GROMACS .gro file of C-alpha atoms in nm:
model
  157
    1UNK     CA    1  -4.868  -0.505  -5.713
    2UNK     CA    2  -4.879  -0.907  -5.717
    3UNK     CA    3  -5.167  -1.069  -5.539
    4UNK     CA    4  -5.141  -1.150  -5.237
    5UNK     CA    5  -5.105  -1.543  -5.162
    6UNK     CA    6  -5.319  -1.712  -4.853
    7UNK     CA    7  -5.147  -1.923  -4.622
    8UNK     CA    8  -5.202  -1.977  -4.240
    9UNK     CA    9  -5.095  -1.741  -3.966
   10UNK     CA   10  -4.880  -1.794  -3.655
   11UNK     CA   11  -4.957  -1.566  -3.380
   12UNK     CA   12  -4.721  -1.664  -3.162
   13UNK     CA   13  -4.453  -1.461  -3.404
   14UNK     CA   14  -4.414  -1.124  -3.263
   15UNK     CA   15  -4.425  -0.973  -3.610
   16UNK     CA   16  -4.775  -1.157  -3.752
   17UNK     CA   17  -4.930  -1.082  -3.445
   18UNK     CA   18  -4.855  -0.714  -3.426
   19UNK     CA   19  -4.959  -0.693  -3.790
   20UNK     CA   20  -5.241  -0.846  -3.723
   21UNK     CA   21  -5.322  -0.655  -3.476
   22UNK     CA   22  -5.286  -0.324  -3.653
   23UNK     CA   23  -5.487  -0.453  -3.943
   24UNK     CA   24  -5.742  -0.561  -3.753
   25UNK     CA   25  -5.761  -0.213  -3.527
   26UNK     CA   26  -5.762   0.009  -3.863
   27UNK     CA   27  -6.028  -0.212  -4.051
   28UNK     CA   28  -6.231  -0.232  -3.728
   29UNK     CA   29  -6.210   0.197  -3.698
   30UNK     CA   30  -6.380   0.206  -4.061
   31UNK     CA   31  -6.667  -0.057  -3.996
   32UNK     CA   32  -6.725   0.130  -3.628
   33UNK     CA   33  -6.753   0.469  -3.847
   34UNK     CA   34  -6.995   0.274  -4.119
   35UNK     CA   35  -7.235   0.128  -3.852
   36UNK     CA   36  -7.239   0.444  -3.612
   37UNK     CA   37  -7.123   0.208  -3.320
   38UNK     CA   38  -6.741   0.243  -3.179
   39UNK     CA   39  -6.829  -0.083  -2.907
   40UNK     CA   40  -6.637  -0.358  -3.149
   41UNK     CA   41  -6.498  -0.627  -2.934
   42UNK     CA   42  -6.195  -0.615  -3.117
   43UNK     CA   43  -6.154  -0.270  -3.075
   44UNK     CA   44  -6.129  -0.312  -2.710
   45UNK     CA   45  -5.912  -0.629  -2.688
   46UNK     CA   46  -5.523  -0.594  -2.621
   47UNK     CA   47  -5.296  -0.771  -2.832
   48UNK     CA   48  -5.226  -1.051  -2.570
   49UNK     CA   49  -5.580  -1.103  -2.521
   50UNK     CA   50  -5.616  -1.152  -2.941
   51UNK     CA   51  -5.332  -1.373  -2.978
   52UNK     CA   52  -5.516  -1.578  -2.703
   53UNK     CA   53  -5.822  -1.642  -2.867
   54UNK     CA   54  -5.848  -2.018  -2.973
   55UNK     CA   55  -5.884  -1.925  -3.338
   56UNK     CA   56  -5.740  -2.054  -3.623
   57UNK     CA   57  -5.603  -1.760  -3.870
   58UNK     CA   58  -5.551  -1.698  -4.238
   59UNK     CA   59  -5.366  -1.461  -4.393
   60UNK     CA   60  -5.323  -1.281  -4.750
   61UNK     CA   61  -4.947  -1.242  -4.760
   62UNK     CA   62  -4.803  -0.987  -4.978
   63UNK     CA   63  -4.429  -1.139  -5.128
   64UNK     CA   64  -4.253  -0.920  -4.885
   65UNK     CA   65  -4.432  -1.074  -4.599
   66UNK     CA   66  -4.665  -0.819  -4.481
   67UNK     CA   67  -5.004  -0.884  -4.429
   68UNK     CA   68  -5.289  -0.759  -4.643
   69UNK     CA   69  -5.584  -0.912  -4.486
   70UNK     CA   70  -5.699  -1.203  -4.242
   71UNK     CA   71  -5.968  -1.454  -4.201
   72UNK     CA   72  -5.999  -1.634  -3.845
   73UNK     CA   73  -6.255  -1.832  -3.760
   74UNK     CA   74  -6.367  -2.090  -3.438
   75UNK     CA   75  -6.489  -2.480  -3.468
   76UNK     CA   76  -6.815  -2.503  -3.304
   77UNK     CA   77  -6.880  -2.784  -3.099
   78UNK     CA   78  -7.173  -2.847  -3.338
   79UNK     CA   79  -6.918  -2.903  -3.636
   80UNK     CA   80  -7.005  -2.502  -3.752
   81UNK     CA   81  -6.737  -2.286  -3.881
   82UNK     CA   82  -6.767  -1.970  -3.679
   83UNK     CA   83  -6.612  -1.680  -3.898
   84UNK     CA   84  -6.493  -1.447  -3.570
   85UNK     CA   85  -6.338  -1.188  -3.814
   86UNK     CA   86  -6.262  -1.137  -4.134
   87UNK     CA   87  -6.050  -0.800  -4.223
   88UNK     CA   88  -5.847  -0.638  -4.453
   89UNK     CA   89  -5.575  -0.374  -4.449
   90UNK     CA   90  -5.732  -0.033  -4.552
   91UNK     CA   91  -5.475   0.044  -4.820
   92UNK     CA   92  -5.607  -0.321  -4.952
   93UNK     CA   93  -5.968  -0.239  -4.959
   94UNK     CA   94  -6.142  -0.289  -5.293
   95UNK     CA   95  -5.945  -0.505  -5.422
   96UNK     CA   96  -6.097  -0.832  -5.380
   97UNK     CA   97  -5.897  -0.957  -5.058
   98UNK     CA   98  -6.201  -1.036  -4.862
   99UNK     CA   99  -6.351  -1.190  -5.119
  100UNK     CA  100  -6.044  -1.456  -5.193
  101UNK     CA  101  -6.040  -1.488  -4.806
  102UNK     CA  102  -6.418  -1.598  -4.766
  103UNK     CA  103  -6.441  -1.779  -5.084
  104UNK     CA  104  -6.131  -2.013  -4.969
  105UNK     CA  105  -6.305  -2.064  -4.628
  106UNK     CA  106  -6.610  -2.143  -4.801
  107UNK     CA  107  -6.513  -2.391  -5.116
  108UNK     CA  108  -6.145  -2.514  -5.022
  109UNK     CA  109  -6.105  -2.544  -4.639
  110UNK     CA  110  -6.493  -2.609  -4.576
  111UNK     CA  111  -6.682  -2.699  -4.868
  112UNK     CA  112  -6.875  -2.973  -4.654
  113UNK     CA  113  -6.934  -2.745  -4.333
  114UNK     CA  114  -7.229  -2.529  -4.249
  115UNK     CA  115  -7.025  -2.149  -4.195
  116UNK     CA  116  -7.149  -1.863  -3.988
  117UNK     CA  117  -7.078  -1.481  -3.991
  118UNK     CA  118  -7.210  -1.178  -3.862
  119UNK     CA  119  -7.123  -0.842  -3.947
  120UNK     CA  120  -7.295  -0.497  -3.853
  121UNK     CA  121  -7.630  -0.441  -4.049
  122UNK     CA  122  -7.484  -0.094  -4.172
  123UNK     CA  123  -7.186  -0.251  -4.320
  124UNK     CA  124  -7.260  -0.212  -4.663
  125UNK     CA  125  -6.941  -0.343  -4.821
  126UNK     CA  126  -6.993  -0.667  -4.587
  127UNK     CA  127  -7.318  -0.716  -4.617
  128UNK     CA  128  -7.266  -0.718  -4.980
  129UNK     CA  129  -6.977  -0.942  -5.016
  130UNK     CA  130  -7.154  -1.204  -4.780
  131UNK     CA  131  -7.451  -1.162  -5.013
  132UNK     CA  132  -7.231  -1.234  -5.301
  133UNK     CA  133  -7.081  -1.491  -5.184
  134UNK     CA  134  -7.435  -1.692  -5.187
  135UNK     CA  135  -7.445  -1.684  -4.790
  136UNK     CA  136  -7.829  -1.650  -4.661
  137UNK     CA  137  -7.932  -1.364  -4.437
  138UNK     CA  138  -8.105  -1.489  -4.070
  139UNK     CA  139  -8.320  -1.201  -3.911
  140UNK     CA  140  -8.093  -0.971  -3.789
  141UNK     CA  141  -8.040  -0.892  -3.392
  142UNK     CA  142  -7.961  -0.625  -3.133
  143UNK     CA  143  -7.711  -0.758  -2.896
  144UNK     CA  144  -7.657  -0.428  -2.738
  145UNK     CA  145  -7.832  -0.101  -2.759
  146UNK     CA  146  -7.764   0.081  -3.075
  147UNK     CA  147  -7.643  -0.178  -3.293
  148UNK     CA  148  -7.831  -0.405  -3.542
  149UNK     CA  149  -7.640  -0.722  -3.651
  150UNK     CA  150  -7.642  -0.930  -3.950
  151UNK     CA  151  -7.618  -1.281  -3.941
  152UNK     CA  152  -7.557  -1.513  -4.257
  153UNK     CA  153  -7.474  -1.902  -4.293
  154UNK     CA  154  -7.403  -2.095  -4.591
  155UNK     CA  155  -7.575  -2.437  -4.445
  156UNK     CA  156  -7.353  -2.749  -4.533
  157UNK     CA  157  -7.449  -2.949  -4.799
   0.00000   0.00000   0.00000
């Protein structure tokens, strides 16, 4: 199967969006198992209230157009890249999706821009790939009762 090539999303097609949407659900369900804590944000959204997040979305895109993992991310007043998500399509795990995603976000679209990300403290796979990436782990937090957080930036240059 050819990689997947990156290119931005449009929400406002019915199709992306629902795919998103799915993705996002399904890779959500697996970190929720891995961290012990079903209270994901994005678990709880609808798809309207997704597709109206002012977020700016990138997608792996299989040659058939389906999607095999997204990246979307916020502009901080403060000039920081706030990675809001970052999630890949269960039958796409392991295979370096995430990875591609992050990486472009970090030396192609931002190279100059501090970038922020927080994933549960439990997530293993995450934790890693953030780790591998070069990112630097901030003490991590509680923001609700039964769930630790890990936060990471790669400071701008």
């Amino acid at each position: 199967m050819p990689n997947p090539l990156l290119r931005p999303l449009d929400l406002a097609d019915e199709a992306t969006a629902a795919s998103v949407y799915r993705i996002g659900r399904a890779s959500y369900a697996v970190e929720a198992d891995l961290i012990g804590f079903d209270g994901i944000p994005a678990l709880r959204e609808s798809l309207q209230e997704m597709r109206e997040r002012p977020l700016h979305w990138l997608g792996a895109v299989c040659a058939d157009g389906s999607v095999a993992g997204f990246l979307a991310w916020a502009r901080e007043p403060d000039a920081v890249i706030g990675v809001d998500r970052l999630c890949v399509d269960p039958a796409w795990f392991r295979r370096g999706i995430a990875s591609r995603l992050m990486r472009h976000l970090l030396t192609d679209a931002f190279p100059d821009r501090t970038v922020e990300v927080c994933t549960g403290a439990a997530n293993a796979p995450a934790v890693a790939l953030y780790e591998g990436l070069g990112m630097v782990r901030h003490e991590d937090f509680s923001p609700v009762p039964d769930l630790l957080m890990a936060h990471f930036s790669r400071p701008a240059p």
